[in-house]
Amino acid sequence: MNSNLDLISTFENSVNEYIRKVKDITNNLLFAKVITHGCQMNEHDSEKIKWLLNKMGYKLTEDDNLANLIILNTCSVRHSAEDKVYGQLGNFKRLKEENKNLKIAVCGCMMQREESRNYVIDKFENVDIIFGTNNIWKLPELLFESYNGEKLALDIENKYSDLDNNLGANRLYSYKSYVNIMYGCNNFCTFCIVPYTRGREASRRPEDIINEIKGLVQKGSKEITLLGQNVNSYGKNLDNKISFAELLYKINDIDGIERIRFMTSHPKDISDELIYAFKDLDHLCNFLHLPVQAGSSRVLKLMNRRYTKEDYLRKIDKIKTVNPNIALSTDIMVGFPGETEEDFDQTLSLVKEVKYDTSFTFLYSMRGGTPAAKSPNQVPDKIKHDRFQRLLDILYPIQYEKNKKFLNRDVKVLVEDISKKDDTKVQGRNDEFKLVNFTGTKEDIGKIIDVKITDFNSFSLVGEKIGN
Ligand code: SAH
Ligand code: SF4
Ligand code: F3S
């Protein structure tokens, strides 16, 4: 514990020292813009980066022309995610010509991947700073190096640092918060880049997690989302073994906590203990995201998912028996190398049987360095797109029927924002993670409000405040 505190205090001293030097160079004008791609892990990392920036005296801005530091937090999961970043880096050329003091930093999963990192270094001379997912805390030092004349200040770590565990976060919302419970992934699904970008699995200590959540709840957070690539294997590398379900029970006991969510759990090791938690725990939301990826056991084997279609359906059956009203969500990939029409039919039959409330669907994207990218049996784009559409044609009507069940029901909505399309309405999520729109004002944001559902479509619900 003591050495941890020493580590933090040395770190804080060095932040102050670096920033004093940076301020001298920039005449105290510190404005930073952070752009985030990718999943909740990255969103939360950006919250940590923003916290660090504030600590360094930076003000956050959305204005490209005002910023003298732009940080791009990148994602590598699909080709399209990387392309967006290359496009943005191209656009920054002009900004840099106009503002000689502007520094461009690139971080996140793409930078942990040698192929993409080298491409950025070769093609975009305007990039000044590069750091990885495990050494966000190095930013002050790298920034100083860059202002001090270093052409490219670069630091990539493969191993997760304890300092990351102790970074604060400048949270985007006060009423819903992400909390990391573990980092990395050991699963090596053959299509996936994440184990290469995020490194090996490492769990945070339960005390650290509980303390962080207590602090958030005290500050008024209503919904805590626990983050990990494979939360079911939480605790395996800790000295004092604890399972994910045990952690959930402890979190459920925290005074004042309202809603608990988590992502993502892997079907291969979802335990009975976790399934029963959905019945037992009053604060655990009535929603489970359980990515299936494909319905064919043959394809699942090629993907190294380590469950069969039958295993998955058995788990779903058990979940529905324990909690018949649970809302189910999934990730499905179409066009994995070698996927035949018969394999794809198995995916269609699985989704008809499970009847998901929500789904995230993807076209397989080749990721260099992963085993599946080397397969000679890549599925042609036209077939992928055709299957994708056929999958949506089955998923969406099921989602419509699922949402219909909410008609005339009273639900509790944690209001997140003003609706995107109509500023007389607000939007939020119910327990089942359904998006609900209803007439309201910005005073409703952050509150849990009782709403009667009056309309719906395949993707969201519409309602009215009860009592209005
Ligand atoms: N840890 C999570 C997934 C993280 S990535 C899990 O195991 O469920 C989120 C989703 O992106 C995956 O579930 C998968 O459906 C999709 N994905 C990952 N790699 C992909 C690739 N190469 N092409 C297309 N989709 C991919
Ligand atoms: Fe990727 Fe599989 Fe790990 Fe999820 S479990 S992050 S899909 S390797
Ligand atoms: Fe997330 Fe993308 Fe990295 S999905 S873990 S930000 S590769």
XYZ file of C-alpha atoms in Angstrom, residues 4 22 35 46 126 315 448:
7
model
C 1.596 2.490 -4.078
C 5.025 23.130 -20.908
C -11.563 12.544 -29.777
C -10.655 9.125 -22.439
C 2.278 15.785 -38.139
C -27.177 -21.392 -21.020
C -34.859 8.084 -12.513
